[in-house]
Amino acid sequence: MKGQGPPWVVGVDIGGTNLRVGRVPLEGGAPPVAVRRCHTRAASGSDRVLDRIVTMIRESVTDVGRENVAGIGLGAPGPLDTESGVVAETPNLGWRDYPLRDLVAEACGMPATLDNDANCFTYGEWWMGAGRGCRRLVGITLGTGIGGGIVIDGEIHRGASGGAGEVGHMSVDFRGRRCPCGARGCVEAYASGPAIAARAIEAIPDGGDSVLASIVDGDLGEITAEIVCAAATAGDRHAEGVLRDTARILATAVANLIHLLNPDAVVIGGGVANAGERLLRPLRREVRGRVFGTHMRACRIVRSELGDSAGVIGAAGVFRRAHLCRPR
Amino acid sequence: MKGQGPPWVVGVDIGGTNLRVGRVPLEGGAPPVAVRRCHTRAASGSDRVLDRIVTMIRESVTDVGRENVAGIGLGAPGPLDTESGVVAETPNLGWRDYPLRDLVAEACGMPATLDNDANCFTYGEWWMGAGRGCRRLVGITLGTGIGGGIVIDGEIHRGASGGAGEVGHMSVDFRGRRCPCGARGCVEAYASGPAIAARAIEAIPDGGDSVLASIVDGDLGEITAEIVCAAATAGDRHAEGVLRDTARILATAVANLIHLLNPDAVVIGGGVANAGERLLRPLRREVRGRVFGTHMRACRIVRSELGDSAGVIGAAGVFRRAHLCRPR
């Protein structure tokens, strides 16, 4: 680190549903971040979304004074190009070949970086969360989609075209369920939030002896992964079965990651991870049955420590790494 | 590299069937290696195997004079510990907690390193073969088992307990075929040499209209992956079907690797890779249908250039990296 630079970086986590912006201190242990949140309101158009991002950053900067902020780290859904700072395509947000990094940097008058949201999640957990001290860390975000990131020796492994860490499109059944990406058996086609809901709906017994249908008054389209979790917690066997299968399928993907990368930890976050130990306990059990003992003993499988702030902290961390760390 | 050190390293590739030993020049482009081969004859006992290894190394050293050899790189089937140079367990060779590296070093009077055979294969291809110049390389060996290695920025990614790169135990069907490792759907349970033969035998139609059965005079136990390939080349539809399925299953694993690591190249070697384009062409086609275009355009899927010598060259390369390269 430079000796006497500004003490803060602003981290921005741009999601399809929420925008999160927070100031992250460059030094110091725990993550004392003031994270603000607002709805992305993607339907209002890409310029409006950009305006909202810039406004939130400015507020965050004003609070401590410009001279105390080194720059801005942005995390956004991919595919995107880290080098040029351009979002190639984000259907949810209506961006296409959108030079997000430079637009934000110009509007705010300070340098910025851009990286993939799942990379930011993983880097955040490595820097200040459940993956602290890990030489090899894999992060998985379970939400509307399934994302992933790999941090090795403190560096995000981005790959040849910046697309590494696509855990969601790891296939766990070569003849399996069709994924919107075109392939078969992708873990995202089973274990993303919408996929969990879809599997629960498909499998509702004809007789209808699941509380799921009654929770939504028969309007099956209203079933979400959250409702499936709630029903399982309430003891509904059908919902329990769906969660058990989800754990088994996720475990296959996690076991594959462990065989391949032999990491020190796998950190799991995102909305679906709010199911907590109800999901993680059977997942760990299944992984243990699949991987070699030496791999398993070397690897913790844990829930995100930073929760909703992981993306903000990680985005700030990526800026710090790019602009403020000495080259090794 | 040191300026004026000895110009050679001896590389040793210890397989269940063959031992290969060769001198590898530390500098210079093409791999002009004199590789000698003998049968491992594992049944003769572990001491005899060690004797044979040491004898072959000595012959290789004598040819150029001791003063011209910097040391010995050993590659052996795992699991093994690179740091301590101990083979934890190799059922084929009867070794258990066997301090192979130090025994060889002492007997030959020069320093040695020990690494996993699939890591050596991949490192060899990165150093002098099909993976030259790749910042991120994945190697896959298709033989009696399926192994793998990952080289990132010129370093083997070994993982937290030295077990990274276990491509063979990536599951491509979470409910699939039982693997001897205990898990289900491991790619090794479908696409190793013995697994290809087993699948071909299982699927021989009751009527017996496959030339496979007649090639082995009805003794189905004699069917090997090589015979399946030969029958497919001769136009046998049943054998063609088995190879097609093999390509599809391997492609799922390769696509998973590409999604996860976004490498510059995947290099495929080992006995089963001798099927060449008959296997690689449908494999590439299937991978293309599974991965994102950006990932695919960044990645070549190619056959080993070094063939049977890759393990010898890679083992020598690992020694060179450990003992002769300047720390970065």
XYZ file of C-alpha atoms in Angstrom:
656
model
C 0.000 0.000 0.000
C 1.046 3.574 -0.548
C 1.882 5.195 2.719
C -0.513 8.122 3.045
C -3.222 7.800 0.392
C -6.907 8.485 1.001
C -8.381 6.018 3.489
C -11.555 5.043 1.585
C -12.682 3.349 -1.620
C -16.305 3.391 -2.768
C -17.622 -0.041 -3.729
C -20.654 -0.433 -6.001
C -22.620 -3.661 -6.452
C -24.990 -3.440 -9.410
C -27.647 -6.139 -9.399
C -30.755 -6.686 -11.473
C -32.918 -5.888 -8.437
C -30.801 -3.761 -6.075
C -27.991 -1.239 -6.274
C -25.675 -1.218 -3.281
C -23.043 1.437 -2.650
C -20.733 1.674 0.332
C -17.489 3.182 1.533
C -14.872 0.596 2.365
C -11.870 1.436 4.533
C -8.592 0.423 2.904
C -7.058 -0.755 6.134
C -8.395 -2.406 9.263
C -9.906 -5.727 10.123
C -13.694 -5.876 10.367
C -15.768 -4.439 7.538
C -17.278 -1.226 8.921
C -19.040 -0.278 5.741
C -21.979 2.072 5.421
C -23.867 0.353 2.616
C -26.821 2.133 1.050
C -29.283 0.308 -1.094
C -31.877 1.339 -3.650
C -33.871 -0.460 -6.266
C -32.108 -0.721 -9.596
C -35.379 -0.114 -11.467
C -33.841 -1.419 -14.656
C -37.083 -0.824 -16.549
C -36.534 2.936 -16.205
C -33.765 2.694 -18.807
C -29.991 2.371 -18.734
C -29.312 6.137 -18.472
C -31.510 6.399 -15.401
C -29.746 3.443 -13.820
C -26.409 5.157 -14.476
C -27.742 8.396 -12.956
C -28.814 6.552 -9.844
C -25.420 4.880 -9.498
C -23.583 8.188 -9.877
C -25.871 9.946 -7.385
C -25.339 7.251 -4.775
C -21.565 7.355 -5.270
C -21.533 11.157 -4.892
C -23.509 10.956 -1.666
C -21.130 8.361 -0.335
C -18.119 10.520 -1.272
C -19.583 13.750 0.116
C -20.025 12.183 3.540
C -16.253 11.933 4.063
C -14.907 14.494 1.578
C -13.494 13.861 -1.882
C -9.896 14.039 -0.712
C -10.475 10.986 1.458
C -11.687 8.700 -1.356
C -9.125 7.000 -3.607
C -11.576 5.796 -6.244
C -14.495 3.582 -7.173
C -14.760 -0.182 -7.628
C -17.739 -1.328 -9.692
C -19.176 -4.840 -9.786
C -21.762 -5.705 -12.437
C -23.309 -8.753 -14.042
C -21.224 -10.011 -16.969
C -20.165 -10.754 -19.559
C -17.894 -7.744 -19.351
C -14.340 -6.766 -20.166
C -12.274 -5.903 -17.125
C -9.438 -4.368 -19.141
C -11.564 -1.898 -21.093
C -14.247 -1.488 -18.423
C -17.017 -2.232 -20.903
C -20.134 -4.289 -20.127
C -20.634 -6.481 -23.196
C -24.222 -7.381 -22.511
C -26.528 -7.346 -19.530
C -30.055 -8.080 -20.685
C -31.522 -7.247 -17.237
C -30.104 -3.747 -17.296
C -30.403 -3.053 -20.999
C -26.681 -2.451 -21.395
C -24.811 -3.524 -24.492
C -21.168 -2.651 -25.189
C -21.621 -0.058 -22.475
C -18.424 1.714 -21.253
C -19.699 1.740 -17.676
C -16.348 2.224 -15.950
C -15.315 5.330 -17.876
C -18.794 6.871 -17.732
C -18.857 6.539 -13.949
C -15.243 7.692 -13.572
C -15.907 10.781 -15.654
C -19.155 11.686 -13.912
C -17.543 11.321 -10.485
C -14.120 12.703 -11.350
C -12.143 9.837 -9.935
C -10.600 6.579 -11.180
C -12.692 3.402 -11.294
C -12.420 -0.324 -11.963
C -15.042 -2.778 -13.226
C -15.305 -6.487 -12.537
C -17.842 -9.270 -12.644
C -20.230 -9.429 -9.664
C -19.355 -13.011 -8.721
C -15.633 -12.199 -8.858
C -16.310 -9.242 -6.565
C -18.286 -11.458 -4.160
C -15.423 -13.952 -3.966
C -12.726 -11.312 -3.686
C -14.685 -9.581 -0.914
C -14.970 -12.808 1.060
C -11.240 -13.418 0.525
C -10.299 -9.892 1.602
C -12.563 -9.407 4.628
C -14.944 -12.361 4.924
C -15.164 -16.127 5.267
C -12.213 -16.716 2.938
C -9.628 -14.614 4.792
C -6.189 -16.213 4.650
C -7.103 -18.748 1.966
C -4.494 -19.240 -0.738
C -7.105 -20.845 -2.981
C -10.710 -19.799 -2.624
C -13.803 -20.581 -4.659
C -16.918 -18.428 -4.227
C -20.392 -19.385 -5.405
C -23.389 -17.063 -5.565
C -26.776 -18.725 -5.586
C -29.446 -16.306 -6.720
C -31.475 -15.592 -9.840
C -28.488 -17.105 -11.594
C -25.506 -19.024 -10.253
C -22.138 -17.312 -10.441
C -18.676 -18.147 -9.256
C -15.232 -16.753 -8.703
C -11.762 -18.131 -8.086
C -9.081 -16.341 -6.059
C -5.593 -17.864 -6.103
C -2.754 -16.316 -4.124
C -4.738 -13.127 -3.703
C -5.491 -12.690 -7.396
C -8.800 -13.247 -9.148
C -8.354 -15.952 -11.768
C -10.081 -14.299 -14.717
C -9.049 -16.630 -17.517
C -8.161 -16.079 -21.155
C -11.225 -13.989 -22.021
C -12.226 -12.840 -18.539
C -14.914 -15.483 -18.215
C -13.505 -17.903 -15.633
C -15.592 -19.051 -12.677
C -18.797 -19.903 -14.566
C -19.862 -22.385 -11.915
C -23.505 -22.047 -12.951
C -22.837 -23.632 -16.304
C -20.973 -26.611 -14.977
C -22.984 -29.591 -16.152
C -23.749 -32.258 -13.578
C -25.827 -34.353 -15.975
C -24.690 -34.563 -19.572
C -28.166 -35.740 -20.651
C -29.964 -33.575 -18.124
C -32.276 -30.617 -17.937
C -31.999 -28.061 -20.741
C -30.459 -24.742 -19.629
C -31.332 -21.410 -21.315
C -27.633 -21.268 -22.336
C -28.297 -24.142 -24.721
C -26.392 -26.863 -22.881
C -27.788 -29.684 -20.762
C -27.534 -30.365 -17.059
C -26.052 -26.987 -16.005
C -26.262 -26.635 -12.246
C -28.034 -23.283 -12.769
C -30.879 -25.152 -14.490
C -31.538 -26.964 -11.186
C -30.379 -24.826 -8.307
C -30.839 -21.131 -9.110
C -33.766 -19.523 -7.297
C -36.134 -19.686 -10.284
C -35.007 -23.256 -11.107
C -35.732 -24.424 -7.559
C -39.207 -22.911 -7.820
C -39.773 -24.447 -11.259
C -38.732 -27.906 -10.048
C -41.005 -27.579 -7.035
C -43.958 -26.617 -9.236
C -43.312 -29.421 -11.739
C -43.174 -31.990 -8.986
C -46.290 -30.969 -7.078
C -48.224 -34.204 -6.813
C -51.427 -34.385 -8.819
C -53.383 -35.012 -5.670
C -51.962 -31.694 -4.394
C -50.883 -32.871 -0.926
C -48.167 -30.213 -0.719
C -48.613 -27.116 1.411
C -46.822 -25.235 -1.370
C -49.964 -24.986 -3.470
C -52.023 -23.780 -0.539
C -49.466 -21.141 0.516
C -49.942 -19.428 -2.855
C -53.690 -20.081 -2.974
C -53.247 -22.376 -5.933
C -51.454 -19.722 -8.024
C -48.376 -21.859 -8.655
C -46.635 -19.066 -10.571
C -46.199 -17.288 -7.235
C -44.017 -20.032 -5.788
C -40.441 -18.879 -5.178
C -37.344 -20.590 -3.806
C -37.971 -18.702 -0.567
C -41.448 -20.182 -0.280
C -40.044 -23.654 -0.973
C -37.551 -23.151 1.887
C -40.292 -21.897 4.200
C -42.499 -24.881 3.372
C -39.590 -27.274 3.987
C -38.953 -25.631 7.346
C -42.648 -26.116 8.127
C -42.166 -29.822 7.463
C -43.694 -30.134 4.003
C -42.287 -33.343 2.553
C -42.571 -32.312 -1.036
C -40.622 -29.097 -0.418
C -38.102 -31.022 1.668
C -37.547 -33.366 -1.263
C -36.931 -30.458 -3.630
C -34.367 -28.947 -1.242
C -32.691 -32.322 -0.731
C -32.294 -32.759 -4.493
C -30.992 -29.187 -4.739
C -28.345 -29.933 -2.112
C -27.368 -33.102 -3.943
C -27.003 -31.343 -7.290
C -25.090 -28.412 -5.811
C -22.887 -30.901 -3.966
C -21.950 -32.545 -7.257
C -20.799 -29.181 -8.607
C -18.953 -28.328 -5.380
C -17.279 -31.755 -5.381
C -16.186 -31.175 -8.974
C -14.669 -27.826 -7.973
C -12.859 -29.412 -5.056
C -11.455 -32.259 -7.168
C -10.279 -29.794 -9.735
C -8.913 -26.917 -7.665
C -8.348 -28.506 -4.234
C -9.219 -25.183 -2.554
C -8.833 -24.181 1.098
C -12.463 -23.094 1.202
C -15.653 -22.811 -0.792
C -17.769 -19.815 0.259
C -21.432 -19.837 -0.676
C -23.581 -16.723 -0.823
C -26.555 -15.197 -2.613
C -30.255 -15.317 -1.800
C -30.626 -19.099 -1.982
C -27.837 -19.437 0.606
C -30.235 -17.823 3.076
C -31.605 -21.348 3.473
C -28.468 -21.692 5.616
C -27.659 -24.974 7.304
C -30.861 -26.529 5.933
C -29.047 -26.468 2.588
C -25.406 -26.562 3.694
C -25.614 -29.553 6.029
C -26.886 -32.054 3.438
C -24.623 -30.420 0.861
C -21.514 -31.014 2.971
C -22.583 -34.598 3.684
C -23.023 -35.309 -0.014
C -19.709 -33.634 -0.943
C -17.947 -35.741 1.678
C -19.276 -38.877 -0.011
C -17.920 -37.713 -3.346
C -14.419 -36.343 -2.852
C -11.169 -37.815 -1.609
C -10.552 -37.512 2.122
C -7.382 -35.460 1.649
C -9.268 -32.910 -0.461
C -12.148 -32.766 1.990
C -9.978 -32.320 5.067
C -8.207 -29.417 3.374
C -11.439 -27.589 2.500
C -14.097 -25.758 4.502
C -17.521 -25.304 2.915
C -18.972 -22.201 4.520
C -21.600 -19.555 4.136
C -20.707 -15.985 3.194
C -19.745 -13.858 6.198
C -20.301 -10.527 4.490
C -23.789 -11.328 3.182
C -25.297 -8.554 1.091
C -22.175 -6.418 1.497
C -19.759 -8.930 -0.075
C -20.157 -7.481 -3.564
C -19.589 -3.898 -2.393
C -16.525 -4.829 -0.349
C -15.125 -6.995 -3.136
C -15.617 -4.313 -5.788
C -13.708 -1.884 -3.543
C -11.048 -4.562 -3.023
C -10.597 -4.983 -6.761
C -10.011 -1.218 -7.083
C -7.517 -1.342 -4.229
C -5.647 -4.246 -5.842
C -5.488 -2.542 -9.227
C -4.566 0.995 -8.118
C -3.078 0.898 -4.663
C -1.159 -2.340 -4.125
C 2.492 -2.523 -5.021
C 3.163 -4.856 -7.948
C 4.569 -8.123 -6.633
C 18.374 -19.786 -15.172
C 21.820 -19.951 -13.686
C 24.407 -18.959 -16.215
C 26.695 -21.959 -16.501
C 25.074 -24.940 -14.775
C 25.030 -28.461 -16.164
C 23.052 -28.626 -19.422
C 20.879 -31.694 -18.677
C 18.175 -32.897 -16.308
C 17.078 -36.533 -16.183
C 13.313 -36.984 -16.348
C 11.628 -40.155 -15.097
C 8.036 -41.155 -15.870
C 6.898 -44.044 -13.678
C 3.780 -45.751 -14.953
C 1.983 -48.924 -13.953
C 3.059 -50.564 -17.224
C 6.160 -48.715 -18.429
C 9.106 -46.836 -16.976
C 10.474 -44.085 -19.166
C 13.716 -42.252 -18.510
C 15.278 -39.540 -20.658
C 17.757 -36.698 -20.603
C 16.181 -33.346 -21.215
C 18.243 -30.334 -22.293
C 17.620 -27.301 -20.088
C 17.749 -24.868 -22.964
C 16.784 -25.011 -26.590
C 13.551 -25.272 -28.491
C 12.566 -28.707 -29.741
C 12.686 -31.625 -27.328
C 15.676 -33.724 -28.424
C 15.317 -36.299 -25.690
C 16.728 -39.801 -25.709
C 13.941 -41.635 -23.910
C 14.517 -45.223 -22.846
C 11.664 -47.444 -21.867
C 11.348 -50.682 -19.955
C 8.486 -52.572 -18.408
C 7.755 -51.525 -14.846
C 7.056 -55.140 -13.848
C 5.319 -53.992 -10.702
C 4.619 -57.593 -9.671
C 8.351 -58.081 -9.064
C 8.045 -55.956 -5.937
C 8.638 -52.328 -5.045
C 12.388 -52.724 -4.339
C 12.948 -54.214 -7.763
C 11.020 -51.382 -9.371
C 13.213 -48.889 -7.510
C 16.352 -50.772 -8.644
C 15.231 -50.596 -12.236
C 14.528 -46.875 -11.993
C 17.955 -46.190 -10.470
C 19.746 -48.323 -13.051
C 18.069 -46.515 -15.929
C 18.885 -43.117 -14.430
C 22.545 -44.105 -13.994
C 22.787 -45.242 -17.610
C 21.275 -41.995 -18.755
C 23.714 -39.987 -16.622
C 26.780 -42.028 -17.644
C 26.145 -41.281 -21.317
C 26.916 -37.577 -20.846
C 28.956 -37.568 -17.629
C 27.750 -36.769 -14.124
C 29.046 -33.216 -14.211
C 26.662 -32.437 -17.038
C 23.492 -33.467 -15.175
C 21.880 -31.047 -12.720
C 19.486 -33.525 -11.146
C 16.486 -35.794 -11.511
C 12.781 -35.067 -11.933
C 10.461 -37.928 -11.026
C 6.821 -38.282 -12.046
C 4.700 -40.988 -10.428
C 1.050 -41.865 -9.960
C -0.450 -40.181 -6.905
C -1.577 -39.507 -4.336
C 1.825 -38.198 -3.305
C 3.336 -35.325 -1.383
C 5.425 -33.021 -3.513
C 6.973 -31.225 -0.528
C 8.269 -34.333 1.239
C 8.775 -36.418 -1.901
C 6.756 -39.300 -0.469
C 4.335 -41.455 -2.454
C 1.327 -41.914 -0.163
C -0.148 -44.876 -1.946
C 0.167 -46.421 -5.377
C -1.657 -49.745 -5.385
C -0.291 -50.647 -8.850
C 3.304 -50.338 -7.702
C 2.899 -51.612 -4.168
C 4.203 -48.369 -2.662
C 2.773 -46.945 0.535
C 4.244 -43.931 2.352
C 7.301 -44.545 0.223
C 10.020 -41.824 0.295
C 10.715 -42.269 -3.403
C 12.394 -38.928 -4.037
C 15.023 -39.257 -1.315
C 15.709 -42.939 -2.057
C 16.398 -42.112 -5.709
C 18.407 -38.988 -4.853
C 20.590 -40.924 -2.429
C 21.147 -43.874 -4.763
C 22.108 -41.562 -7.633
C 23.964 -38.946 -5.612
C 22.102 -35.963 -6.986
C 19.081 -33.836 -6.087
C 15.617 -34.908 -7.189
C 12.000 -33.706 -7.257
C 8.771 -35.701 -7.269
C 5.424 -34.740 -8.770
C 2.210 -36.328 -9.905
C 2.317 -37.905 -13.395
C -0.578 -35.856 -14.781
C 1.001 -32.636 -13.483
C 4.240 -33.647 -15.215
C 2.357 -34.358 -18.460
C 0.724 -30.930 -18.379
C 3.884 -29.109 -17.381
C 5.819 -30.873 -20.158
C 3.260 -29.807 -22.757
C 3.387 -26.257 -21.377
C 7.206 -26.159 -21.421
C 7.938 -27.793 -24.778
C 4.720 -29.121 -26.292
C 1.247 -28.160 -27.454
C 0.744 -25.725 -24.578
C 3.794 -23.518 -25.190
C 3.047 -19.884 -24.484
C -0.268 -20.553 -22.716
C -0.879 -18.526 -19.568
C -3.594 -20.969 -18.490
C -3.317 -24.574 -19.579
C -5.303 -27.673 -18.658
C -3.872 -31.105 -19.468
C -5.884 -34.319 -19.498
C -4.429 -37.823 -19.676
C -6.757 -40.538 -20.910
C -5.404 -43.969 -20.079
C -6.031 -46.704 -17.521
C -7.245 -43.823 -15.382
C -8.010 -40.213 -16.246
C -5.683 -37.592 -14.817
C -5.369 -33.874 -15.167
C -3.133 -30.929 -14.477
C -3.471 -27.156 -14.394
C -0.634 -24.753 -15.211
C -1.298 -21.068 -14.532
C 1.333 -18.446 -15.324
C 3.986 -21.125 -15.597
C 3.241 -22.713 -12.231
C 1.498 -26.016 -11.578
C -1.665 -25.361 -9.554
C -1.295 -28.067 -6.914
C -3.999 -27.004 -4.484
C -4.276 -27.087 -0.713
C -3.251 -30.729 -0.293
C -1.441 -31.276 -3.595
C -4.439 -32.959 -5.170
C -5.690 -30.427 -7.713
C -6.434 -31.424 -11.302
C -8.471 -34.563 -10.566
C -10.336 -34.316 -13.843
C -11.108 -38.035 -13.791
C -13.358 -37.650 -10.777
C -15.363 -34.770 -12.147
C -18.936 -36.050 -12.201
C -20.896 -35.477 -15.381
C -23.975 -37.320 -14.124
C -24.890 -36.946 -10.475
C -27.077 -40.082 -10.644
C -24.755 -41.871 -13.055
C -22.437 -44.836 -13.234
C -20.771 -45.868 -9.998
C -17.007 -45.149 -9.944
C -14.551 -47.263 -7.910
C -13.852 -44.043 -5.931
C -17.339 -44.353 -4.453
C -18.969 -41.412 -6.232
C -21.348 -41.472 -9.183
C -20.908 -40.286 -12.734
C -17.138 -39.638 -12.630
C -15.844 -39.161 -16.150
C -13.255 -41.874 -15.441
C -16.102 -44.361 -14.968
C -17.060 -43.789 -18.625
C -14.018 -42.723 -20.581
C -10.885 -44.378 -19.185
C -9.538 -47.202 -21.350
C -11.037 -49.983 -19.194
C -14.346 -48.085 -18.861
C -14.636 -47.703 -22.640
C -14.060 -51.445 -23.005
C -16.569 -52.237 -20.243
C -19.241 -50.035 -21.817
C -18.628 -51.649 -25.192
C -18.998 -55.131 -23.704
C -22.155 -54.241 -21.765
C -23.757 -52.809 -24.854
C -22.989 -55.637 -27.263
C -26.383 -56.468 -28.704
C -27.811 -59.846 -27.734
C -27.983 -60.859 -31.354
C -24.213 -60.199 -31.439
C -24.121 -58.181 -34.672
C -20.970 -56.325 -33.592
C -17.596 -57.198 -35.100
C -16.192 -56.589 -31.600
C -17.214 -60.044 -30.417
C -15.755 -61.728 -33.476
C -12.423 -59.841 -33.224
C -11.843 -61.471 -29.829
C -13.316 -64.832 -30.867
C -16.176 -64.395 -28.455
C -13.882 -63.889 -25.450
C -15.360 -60.533 -24.472
C -12.871 -60.076 -21.620
C -10.218 -59.471 -24.276
C -11.914 -56.352 -25.608
C -9.850 -53.194 -24.992
C -10.386 -49.535 -25.808
C -7.889 -49.989 -28.642
C -9.984 -52.766 -30.133
C -13.099 -50.600 -29.825
C -11.296 -47.830 -31.753
C -10.105 -50.272 -34.407
C -13.615 -51.663 -34.823
C -15.032 -48.148 -35.115
C -12.439 -47.327 -37.775
C -13.505 -50.483 -39.607
C -17.048 -49.104 -39.611
C -18.618 -51.174 -36.819
C -21.710 -49.232 -35.751
C -21.789 -50.528 -32.236
C -18.164 -49.494 -31.626
C -18.836 -46.157 -33.319
C -21.691 -45.579 -30.894
C -19.480 -46.295 -27.899
C -16.843 -43.832 -29.144
C -19.496 -41.210 -29.876
C -20.833 -41.481 -26.327
C -17.270 -41.323 -25.010
C -16.653 -38.102 -26.916
C -19.904 -36.653 -25.578
C -19.084 -37.490 -21.976
C -15.501 -36.231 -22.248
C -16.838 -33.081 -23.899
C -19.056 -32.407 -20.899
C -16.009 -32.571 -18.626
C -13.918 -30.418 -20.974
C -16.755 -27.871 -21.245
C -16.924 -27.745 -17.441
C -13.188 -27.085 -17.287
C -13.481 -24.331 -19.861
C -16.388 -22.641 -18.079
C -14.508 -22.775 -14.839
C -10.951 -21.894 -15.825
C -11.379 -20.199 -19.219
C -8.002 -21.605 -20.355
C -5.991 -20.796 -23.481
C -5.760 -24.479 -24.327
C -6.762 -27.964 -23.251
C -4.152 -30.573 -24.197
C -5.257 -34.192 -24.316
C -2.854 -37.125 -24.124
C -2.595 -40.711 -22.919
C -3.322 -43.987 -24.692
C -7.002 -43.279 -25.399
C -5.974 -40.039 -27.145
C -4.338 -42.231 -29.790
C -7.840 -42.426 -31.254
C -6.875 -38.947 -32.494
C -9.321 -36.916 -34.554
C -11.868 -39.754 -34.445
C -12.298 -38.758 -30.804
C -11.272 -35.089 -30.882
C -13.473 -33.963 -33.743
C -16.816 -34.967 -32.161
C -15.480 -33.831 -28.804
C -14.751 -30.320 -30.075
C -18.153 -30.163 -31.763
C -19.929 -31.129 -28.548
C -17.854 -28.696 -26.447
C -18.722 -25.904 -28.875
C -22.413 -26.606 -28.298
C -21.926 -26.356 -24.548
C -19.710 -23.366 -23.790
C -20.021 -19.636 -24.395
C -18.580 -18.392 -27.674
C -16.074 -16.103 -25.947
C -14.688 -19.017 -23.927
C -14.525 -21.264 -26.980
C -12.796 -18.721 -29.194
C -10.119 -18.247 -26.524
C -9.381 -21.971 -26.200
C -7.734 -24.563 -28.429
C -8.516 -28.226 -27.761
C -5.510 -30.136 -29.029
C -3.727 -33.431 -28.824
C -0.453 -33.818 -26.957
C 2.571 -32.912 -29.090
C 5.090 -34.743 -26.945
C 3.202 -38.053 -26.837
C 4.873 -40.700 -24.696
C 7.693 -38.302 -23.797
C 5.491 -35.643 -22.188
C 5.799 -37.149 -18.709
C 9.600 -37.418 -18.925
C 9.981 -33.867 -20.218
C 7.529 -32.497 -17.669
C 9.206 -34.265 -14.749
C 12.529 -32.737 -15.847
C 10.786 -29.370 -16.178
C 9.471 -29.588 -12.617
C 13.036 -30.190 -11.384
C 14.269 -27.250 -13.428
C 11.548 -24.985 -12.000
C 12.278 -26.026 -8.422
C 16.069 -25.949 -8.506
C 17.265 -23.815 -11.380
C 14.839 -20.974 -12.038
C 15.277 -17.665 -10.293
C 12.488 -16.954 -7.859
C 10.052 -14.490 -9.397
